[in-house]
């Protein structure tokens, strides 16, 4: 395992841990998701650079574009949840459990 | 709270675009052999169904959409992380060549989160409860196809992870649906149990898994359509729907028993042959 591999793996794992165990605000969940996607972006970019593969160099940009779409959808849902539930706290999202 | 439920809240143009993107996402995942394109298909799929789920600005629908978004985004990121780890370890981006055991386990867990298998199933009943029946039908049939295609293609042999997931799913699906009065939650637990059966036979006979998947889609489709026609969401309303449409109510138990796998119908033979294998 190279240092770069260790770096992006631990970044991703930390983001995933934050998303799973720190469930107070919806905004922090979205930030954790974005951190995970950015660590994947770094992984893609470093893979392309290390192997000098020019045909793969579009892949980090595609990843970044799609994760931006995902983040904007998440922010839209944040606004919708704040309008219907009053705040962005995750413990308010309890209408459906019974 | 004053909520108006209009059937055509969305303009037809936007609705057509969303439905076409929904089809496009699954098709891209089916047709791809590169992990990045498979992930793109899954993302397009998720992003296209979010507005369909949240089209009525009801608190329950918005909450279900948020929960669905969080789980699907996490699962998609985990799938991409597993394939990237595989590429760093083995240098392969091909779907068929995900061979290293660590990314393979990670990918299996991510796909289990995506289709709602048992230790990671808790989002499915809540999300299905918050949706209307048409979107629920799309969620429990069409949205399962793309992750299932990936699960069939990676084909982990001799995997105890899959057997454990399948066993826990059948148990949780069977027991979870027992004390429910809401029809959509019962259907969600039925989905968990059926997917558990499919996962159990996946590594022995993939063709039987496909047959079970098609049968499950057929039964779930007819169940949702019957509920939609009667406009029922609880057991109570279903038991009084004979006053409205007697023939439909007489036919409903046949579909439900077939979904449960009673003798004259198809599902029993599949479970039987799974045991024989």
CSV table of C-alpha atoms in Angstrom, one decimal:
chain,number,residue,atom,x,y,z
A,1,UNK,CA,0.0,0.0,0.0
A,2,UNK,CA,1.6,3.2,-1.2
A,3,UNK,CA,1.3,6.5,1.0
A,4,UNK,CA,-1.1,8.0,-1.6
A,5,UNK,CA,-3.3,4.9,-1.4
A,6,UNK,CA,-3.3,5.1,2.4
A,7,UNK,CA,-4.0,8.8,2.3
A,8,UNK,CA,-7.2,8.7,0.2
A,9,UNK,CA,-8.4,5.5,1.8
A,10,UNK,CA,-8.2,7.0,5.3
A,11,UNK,CA,-9.8,10.2,4.1
A,12,UNK,CA,-12.7,8.3,2.6
A,13,UNK,CA,-13.1,6.1,5.7
A,14,UNK,CA,-13.1,9.1,7.9
A,15,UNK,CA,-15.8,10.8,5.8
A,16,UNK,CA,-17.9,7.6,5.9
A,17,UNK,CA,-17.5,7.3,9.7
A,18,UNK,CA,-18.6,10.9,10.1
A,19,UNK,CA,-21.6,10.3,7.9
A,20,UNK,CA,-22.6,7.1,9.8
A,21,UNK,CA,-21.9,8.1,13.4
A,22,UNK,CA,-22.3,11.8,13.6
A,23,UNK,CA,-26.0,12.2,12.9
A,24,UNK,CA,-26.9,15.7,14.2
A,25,UNK,CA,-27.2,18.0,11.2
A,26,UNK,CA,-28.2,17.3,7.6
A,27,UNK,CA,-25.6,19.8,6.5
A,28,UNK,CA,-22.8,17.9,8.2
A,29,UNK,CA,-23.9,14.7,6.4
A,30,UNK,CA,-23.8,16.5,3.1
A,31,UNK,CA,-20.3,17.8,3.9
A,32,UNK,CA,-19.1,14.3,4.8
A,33,UNK,CA,-20.5,13.1,1.4
A,34,UNK,CA,-18.6,15.8,-0.4
A,35,UNK,CA,-15.4,15.0,1.5
A,36,UNK,CA,-15.8,11.3,0.4
A,37,UNK,CA,-16.3,12.4,-3.2
A,38,UNK,CA,-13.2,14.7,-3.1
A,39,UNK,CA,-11.0,11.9,-1.7
A,40,UNK,CA,-12.2,9.8,-4.7
A,41,UNK,CA,-11.3,12.7,-7.0
A,42,UNK,CA,-7.8,12.7,-5.6
A,43,UNK,CA,-7.6,9.0,-6.0
A,44,UNK,CA,-8.6,9.2,-9.7
A,45,UNK,CA,-6.3,12.1,-10.4
A,46,UNK,CA,-3.3,10.4,-8.7
A,47,UNK,CA,-4.0,7.2,-10.6
A,48,UNK,CA,-4.0,9.0,-13.9
A,49,UNK,CA,-0.8,10.9,-13.0
A,50,UNK,CA,1.1,7.8,-11.8
A,51,UNK,CA,0.3,5.7,-14.8
A,52,UNK,CA,0.6,8.5,-17.3
A,53,UNK,CA,-2.6,7.4,-18.9
A,54,UNK,CA,-3.9,10.2,-21.1
A,55,UNK,CA,-7.1,8.4,-22.1
A,56,UNK,CA,-8.2,8.2,-18.5
A,57,UNK,CA,-7.5,11.9,-17.7
A,58,UNK,CA,-11.1,12.9,-18.4
A,59,UNK,CA,-12.4,10.6,-15.6
A,60,UNK,CA,-11.6,12.9,-12.6
A,61,UNK,CA,-13.5,15.7,-14.3
A,62,UNK,CA,-16.5,13.5,-15.0
A,63,UNK,CA,-16.4,12.4,-11.3
A,64,UNK,CA,-16.2,16.1,-10.2
A,65,UNK,CA,-19.1,17.1,-12.4
A,66,UNK,CA,-21.3,14.3,-11.2
A,67,UNK,CA,-20.5,14.9,-7.5
A,68,UNK,CA,-21.3,18.6,-8.0
A,69,UNK,CA,-24.7,17.5,-9.3
A,70,UNK,CA,-25.2,15.3,-6.4
A,71,UNK,CA,-24.2,18.0,-3.9
A,72,UNK,CA,-26.6,20.4,-5.5
A,73,UNK,CA,-29.4,17.9,-5.2
A,74,UNK,CA,-28.5,17.4,-1.6
A,75,UNK,CA,-28.6,21.2,-0.9
A,76,UNK,CA,-32.0,21.4,-2.6
A,77,UNK,CA,-33.2,18.6,-0.3
A,78,UNK,CA,-31.7,20.5,2.7
A,79,UNK,CA,-33.8,23.6,1.8
A,80,UNK,CA,-36.9,21.4,1.3
A,81,UNK,CA,-36.4,19.7,4.6
A,82,UNK,CA,-35.8,23.0,6.4
A,83,UNK,CA,-39.1,24.3,4.9
A,84,UNK,CA,-41.2,21.2,5.9
A,85,UNK,CA,-39.5,20.2,9.2
A,86,UNK,CA,-38.5,23.6,10.6
A,87,UNK,CA,-34.7,23.0,10.9
A,88,UNK,CA,-31.9,20.8,9.5
A,89,UNK,CA,-31.5,18.6,12.6
A,90,UNK,CA,-31.6,14.9,11.7
A,91,UNK,CA,-33.7,14.1,14.8
A,92,UNK,CA,-36.6,16.0,13.3
A,93,UNK,CA,-36.8,13.4,10.5
A,94,UNK,CA,-38.9,11.0,12.4
A,95,UNK,CA,-42.3,11.1,10.7
A,96,UNK,CA,-42.0,7.8,8.9
A,97,UNK,CA,-40.8,5.4,11.7
A,98,UNK,CA,-43.5,3.3,13.3
B,1,UNK,CA,-51.1,21.9,7.3
B,2,UNK,CA,-52.8,22.7,4.0
B,3,UNK,CA,-51.5,20.4,1.3
B,4,UNK,CA,-53.0,20.1,-2.1
B,5,UNK,CA,-52.4,16.8,-3.8
B,6,UNK,CA,-52.6,17.4,-7.5
B,7,UNK,CA,-52.1,14.5,-9.8
B,8,UNK,CA,-50.2,16.5,-12.5
B,9,UNK,CA,-48.0,18.8,-10.5
B,10,UNK,CA,-45.2,18.6,-13.0
B,11,UNK,CA,-45.2,19.8,-16.5
B,12,UNK,CA,-45.2,17.0,-19.1
B,13,UNK,CA,-41.9,18.1,-20.5
B,14,UNK,CA,-40.1,17.8,-17.2
B,15,UNK,CA,-41.9,14.5,-16.4
B,16,UNK,CA,-40.8,13.0,-19.8
B,17,UNK,CA,-37.2,14.1,-19.2
B,18,UNK,CA,-37.1,12.6,-15.7
B,19,UNK,CA,-38.6,9.3,-16.9
B,20,UNK,CA,-36.2,9.1,-19.8
B,21,UNK,CA,-33.2,9.8,-17.6
B,22,UNK,CA,-34.5,7.1,-15.2
B,23,UNK,CA,-34.4,4.6,-18.1
B,24,UNK,CA,-31.1,6.0,-19.4
B,25,UNK,CA,-29.3,5.5,-16.0
B,26,UNK,CA,-30.3,1.8,-15.8
B,27,UNK,CA,-29.3,1.3,-19.5
B,28,UNK,CA,-25.9,2.8,-19.0
B,29,UNK,CA,-25.3,0.6,-16.0
B,30,UNK,CA,-26.4,-2.5,-18.0
B,31,UNK,CA,-24.2,-1.6,-21.0
B,32,UNK,CA,-21.0,-0.6,-19.2
B,33,UNK,CA,-18.0,-2.7,-18.5
B,34,UNK,CA,-16.0,0.2,-16.8
B,35,UNK,CA,-16.7,1.0,-13.2
B,36,UNK,CA,-16.9,4.7,-13.8
B,37,UNK,CA,-19.7,4.3,-16.3
B,38,UNK,CA,-21.6,1.9,-14.1
B,39,UNK,CA,-21.3,4.5,-11.3
B,40,UNK,CA,-22.5,7.2,-13.7
B,41,UNK,CA,-25.6,5.2,-14.5
B,42,UNK,CA,-26.4,4.7,-10.9
B,43,UNK,CA,-26.0,8.4,-10.2
B,44,UNK,CA,-28.2,9.4,-13.1
B,45,UNK,CA,-30.8,6.9,-11.8
B,46,UNK,CA,-30.8,8.4,-8.3
B,47,UNK,CA,-30.8,12.0,-9.5
B,48,UNK,CA,-33.7,11.3,-11.9
B,49,UNK,CA,-36.0,9.8,-9.3
B,50,UNK,CA,-35.5,12.4,-6.6
B,51,UNK,CA,-37.8,15.0,-8.1
B,52,UNK,CA,-40.4,12.3,-8.8
B,53,UNK,CA,-40.3,11.3,-5.2
B,54,UNK,CA,-40.5,14.9,-3.8
B,55,UNK,CA,-43.1,16.2,-6.3
B,56,UNK,CA,-45.7,16.6,-3.7
B,57,UNK,CA,-44.3,19.0,-1.1
B,58,UNK,CA,-45.6,16.9,1.8
B,59,UNK,CA,-43.3,16.6,4.8
B,60,UNK,CA,-43.4,12.8,4.6
B,61,UNK,CA,-42.5,12.8,0.9
B,62,UNK,CA,-39.6,15.2,1.5
B,63,UNK,CA,-38.3,13.2,4.4
B,64,UNK,CA,-38.5,10.0,2.4
B,65,UNK,CA,-36.6,11.7,-0.4
B,66,UNK,CA,-33.9,12.9,1.9
B,67,UNK,CA,-33.4,9.5,3.4
B,68,UNK,CA,-33.3,7.9,0.0
B,69,UNK,CA,-30.8,10.4,-1.3
B,70,UNK,CA,-28.5,9.9,1.7
B,71,UNK,CA,-28.4,6.1,1.5
B,72,UNK,CA,-28.1,6.0,-2.3
B,73,UNK,CA,-25.3,8.6,-2.4
B,74,UNK,CA,-23.4,6.8,0.3
B,75,UNK,CA,-23.8,3.4,-1.5
B,76,UNK,CA,-22.7,4.9,-4.8
B,77,UNK,CA,-19.6,6.5,-3.3
B,78,UNK,CA,-18.8,3.2,-1.6
B,79,UNK,CA,-19.1,1.4,-5.0
B,80,UNK,CA,-16.7,3.8,-6.6
B,81,UNK,CA,-14.3,3.6,-3.6
B,82,UNK,CA,-14.3,-0.2,-3.9
B,83,UNK,CA,-13.5,-0.1,-7.6
B,84,UNK,CA,-10.8,2.6,-7.2
B,85,UNK,CA,-9.2,0.5,-4.5
B,86,UNK,CA,-9.3,-2.5,-6.9
B,87,UNK,CA,-7.7,-0.3,-9.6
B,88,UNK,CA,-4.9,0.8,-7.3
B,89,UNK,CA,-4.3,-2.8,-6.2
B,90,UNK,CA,-4.6,-4.7,-9.4
B,91,UNK,CA,-4.7,-2.0,-12.2
B,92,UNK,CA,-8.1,-3.2,-13.5
B,93,UNK,CA,-11.2,-1.0,-14.1
B,94,UNK,CA,-13.2,-3.8,-15.7
B,95,UNK,CA,-16.4,-4.9,-13.9
B,96,UNK,CA,-15.7,-8.5,-14.5
B,97,UNK,CA,-12.2,-8.3,-13.0
B,98,UNK,CA,-12.9,-7.0,-9.5
B,99,UNK,CA,-10.9,-9.8,-7.9
B,100,UNK,CA,-9.2,-8.6,-4.8
B,101,UNK,CA,-11.2,-9.8,-1.7
B,102,UNK,CA,-11.2,-6.5,0.2
B,103,UNK,CA,-12.9,-4.4,-2.6
B,104,UNK,CA,-15.1,-7.3,-3.3
B,105,UNK,CA,-16.5,-7.4,0.2
B,106,UNK,CA,-16.8,-3.6,0.2
B,107,UNK,CA,-18.7,-3.7,-3.1
B,108,UNK,CA,-21.1,-6.4,-1.9
B,109,UNK,CA,-21.9,-4.4,1.2
B,110,UNK,CA,-22.5,-1.2,-0.9
B,111,UNK,CA,-24.8,-3.0,-3.3
B,112,UNK,CA,-26.6,-4.5,-0.3
B,113,UNK,CA,-27.2,-1.0,1.0
B,114,UNK,CA,-28.4,0.1,-2.4
B,115,UNK,CA,-31.0,-2.6,-2.8
B,116,UNK,CA,-31.9,-2.8,0.9
B,117,UNK,CA,-30.6,-6.2,2.1
B,118,UNK,CA,-30.9,-7.0,5.7
B,119,UNK,CA,-28.3,-5.5,8.0
B,120,UNK,CA,-28.6,-2.4,5.9
B,121,UNK,CA,-32.3,-2.5,5.2
B,122,UNK,CA,-33.7,0.0,7.6
B,123,UNK,CA,-34.2,2.8,5.1
B,124,UNK,CA,-36.4,0.8,2.8
B,125,UNK,CA,-39.7,0.6,4.8
B,126,UNK,CA,-39.5,4.2,5.8
B,127,UNK,CA,-38.8,5.5,2.3
B,128,UNK,CA,-41.5,3.4,0.8
B,129,UNK,CA,-43.9,4.5,3.5
B,130,UNK,CA,-43.4,8.2,2.5
B,131,UNK,CA,-44.1,7.8,-1.2
B,132,UNK,CA,-47.2,7.5,-3.2
B,133,UNK,CA,-48.0,4.1,-4.8
B,134,UNK,CA,-46.8,4.9,-8.3
B,135,UNK,CA,-43.3,6.1,-7.2
B,136,UNK,CA,-43.2,3.2,-4.7
B,137,UNK,CA,-43.8,0.9,-7.7
B,138,UNK,CA,-40.8,2.4,-9.5
B,139,UNK,CA,-38.7,2.3,-6.4
B,140,UNK,CA,-39.3,-1.4,-5.6
B,141,UNK,CA,-39.0,-2.7,-9.2
B,142,UNK,CA,-37.0,-0.6,-11.7
B,143,UNK,CA,-34.6,0.9,-9.2
B,144,UNK,CA,-33.5,-2.6,-8.1
B,145,UNK,CA,-32.4,-3.6,-11.6
B,146,UNK,CA,-29.2,-1.6,-12.0
B,147,UNK,CA,-27.5,-2.7,-8.7
B,148,UNK,CA,-28.7,-6.3,-9.3
B,149,UNK,CA,-27.0,-6.3,-12.7
B,150,UNK,CA,-23.8,-5.3,-11.0
B,151,UNK,CA,-24.2,-8.0,-8.4
B,152,UNK,CA,-24.8,-10.6,-11.1
B,153,UNK,CA,-21.8,-9.4,-13.1
B,154,UNK,CA,-19.2,-9.4,-10.3
B,155,UNK,CA,-20.3,-13.0,-9.4
B,156,UNK,CA,-18.4,-13.6,-6.1
B,157,UNK,CA,-17.9,-17.3,-5.8
B,158,UNK,CA,-17.9,-19.1,-2.4
B,159,UNK,CA,-18.7,-15.9,-0.6
B,160,UNK,CA,-19.9,-16.2,3.0
B,161,UNK,CA,-20.8,-12.5,2.9
B,162,UNK,CA,-23.6,-13.2,0.4
B,163,UNK,CA,-24.9,-16.2,2.3
B,164,UNK,CA,-25.0,-14.3,5.5
B,165,UNK,CA,-26.7,-11.3,3.9
B,166,UNK,CA,-29.3,-13.6,2.3
B,167,UNK,CA,-30.1,-15.5,5.5
B,168,UNK,CA,-30.5,-12.4,7.6
B,169,UNK,CA,-32.6,-10.8,4.9
B,170,UNK,CA,-35.1,-13.6,4.7
B,171,UNK,CA,-35.4,-13.7,8.5
B,172,UNK,CA,-35.7,-10.0,8.9
B,173,UNK,CA,-38.1,-9.7,5.9
B,174,UNK,CA,-40.3,-12.5,7.3
B,175,UNK,CA,-40.4,-11.3,10.9
B,176,UNK,CA,-40.5,-7.5,10.1
B,177,UNK,CA,-43.7,-7.7,8.1
B,178,UNK,CA,-45.7,-9.6,10.7
B,179,UNK,CA,-47.1,-6.8,12.9
B,180,UNK,CA,-47.5,-4.1,10.3
B,181,UNK,CA,-50.8,-2.5,9.4
B,182,UNK,CA,-49.4,-0.3,6.6
B,183,UNK,CA,-49.4,-2.0,3.2
B,184,UNK,CA,-46.4,-0.2,1.9
B,185,UNK,CA,-44.3,-1.3,4.9
B,186,UNK,CA,-45.4,-4.9,4.4
B,187,UNK,CA,-44.4,-4.6,0.7
B,188,UNK,CA,-41.0,-3.2,1.7
B,189,UNK,CA,-40.4,-6.2,4.1
B,190,UNK,CA,-41.6,-8.6,1.3
B,191,UNK,CA,-39.1,-7.0,-1.0
B,192,UNK,CA,-36.3,-7.5,1.6
B,193,UNK,CA,-37.3,-11.2,2.0
B,194,UNK,CA,-37.5,-11.9,-1.7
B,195,UNK,CA,-34.1,-10.2,-2.4
B,196,UNK,CA,-32.7,-12.3,0.4
B,197,UNK,CA,-33.8,-15.5,-1.4
B,198,UNK,CA,-32.3,-14.2,-4.7
B,199,UNK,CA,-29.0,-13.4,-3.0
B,200,UNK,CA,-28.9,-16.9,-1.4
B,201,UNK,CA,-29.1,-18.7,-4.8
B,202,UNK,CA,-27.0,-16.1,-6.6
B,203,UNK,CA,-23.7,-17.9,-6.4
B,204,UNK,CA,-25.1,-21.3,-7.2
B,205,UNK,CA,-27.5,-20.8,-10.1
B,206,UNK,CA,-27.6,-17.2,-11.4
B,207,UNK,CA,-30.3,-18.1,-13.9
B,208,UNK,CA,-32.7,-19.1,-11.1
B,209,UNK,CA,-32.0,-15.7,-9.5
B,210,UNK,CA,-33.0,-13.9,-12.6
B,211,UNK,CA,-36.2,-16.0,-12.9
B,212,UNK,CA,-37.0,-15.2,-9.3
B,213,UNK,CA,-36.3,-11.5,-9.9
B,214,UNK,CA,-38.7,-11.4,-12.9
B,215,UNK,CA,-41.4,-13.2,-11.0
B,216,UNK,CA,-41.0,-10.9,-8.1
B,217,UNK,CA,-41.3,-7.9,-10.4
B,218,UNK,CA,-44.5,-9.3,-11.9
B,219,UNK,CA,-46.1,-9.9,-8.5
B,220,UNK,CA,-45.0,-6.6,-7.0
B,221,UNK,CA,-46.3,-4.8,-10.1
B,222,UNK,CA,-49.7,-6.4,-9.9
B,223,UNK,CA,-49.9,-5.8,-6.2
B,224,UNK,CA,-49.0,-2.1,-6.5
B,225,UNK,CA,-51.5,-1.6,-9.4
B,226,UNK,CA,-54.3,-3.3,-7.4
B,227,UNK,CA,-53.6,-1.0,-4.4
B,228,UNK,CA,-53.4,2.0,-6.7
B,229,UNK,CA,-56.8,1.2,-8.3
B,230,UNK,CA,-58.4,0.7,-5.0
B,231,UNK,CA,-56.5,3.7,-3.6
B,232,UNK,CA,-55.7,1.9,-0.3
B,233,UNK,CA,-52.6,2.2,1.9
B,234,UNK,CA,-53.7,0.3,5.1
B,235,UNK,CA,-54.9,-3.2,5.9
B,236,UNK,CA,-58.2,-1.6,7.2
B,237,UNK,CA,-58.9,0.2,3.9
B,238,UNK,CA,-58.1,-3.0,1.9
B,239,UNK,CA,-60.5,-5.1,4.0
B,240,UNK,CA,-63.3,-2.7,3.3
B,241,UNK,CA,-62.6,-2.2,-0.4
B,242,UNK,CA,-65.0,-5.0,-1.4
B,243,UNK,CA,-67.8,-2.5,-1.4
B,244,UNK,CA,-66.0,-0.5,-4.1
B,245,UNK,CA,-64.7,-3.2,-6.4
B,246,UNK,CA,-65.7,-6.8,-5.4
B,247,UNK,CA,-63.9,-8.6,-8.3
B,248,UNK,CA,-60.7,-6.8,-7.6
B,249,UNK,CA,-60.9,-7.6,-3.9
B,250,UNK,CA,-61.6,-11.3,-4.7
B,251,UNK,CA,-58.5,-11.4,-7.0
B,252,UNK,CA,-56.2,-9.6,-4.5
B,253,UNK,CA,-55.6,-12.6,-2.2
B,254,UNK,CA,-54.5,-14.7,-5.3
B,255,UNK,CA,-51.7,-12.2,-6.0
B,256,UNK,CA,-50.8,-12.0,-2.3
B,257,UNK,CA,-50.7,-15.7,-1.9
B,258,UNK,CA,-48.7,-16.0,-5.1
B,259,UNK,CA,-46.2,-13.5,-3.6
B,260,UNK,CA,-46.1,-15.6,-0.5
B,261,UNK,CA,-45.3,-18.7,-2.6
B,262,UNK,CA,-48.3,-21.0,-2.1
B,263,UNK,CA,-48.5,-24.3,-4.1
B,264,UNK,CA,-50.4,-23.6,-7.4
B,265,UNK,CA,-48.2,-20.6,-8.2
B,266,UNK,CA,-44.8,-20.0,-9.6
B,267,UNK,CA,-42.9,-18.8,-6.6
B,268,UNK,CA,-43.0,-22.1,-4.7
B,269,UNK,CA,-41.3,-24.0,-7.5
B,270,UNK,CA,-38.5,-21.5,-7.4
B,271,UNK,CA,-37.9,-21.7,-3.7
B,272,UNK,CA,-38.2,-25.5,-4.0
B,273,UNK,CA,-35.5,-25.6,-6.7
B,274,UNK,CA,-33.3,-23.2,-4.7
B,275,UNK,CA,-33.4,-25.7,-1.9
B,276,UNK,CA,-32.6,-28.6,-4.3
B,277,UNK,CA,-29.5,-26.7,-5.5
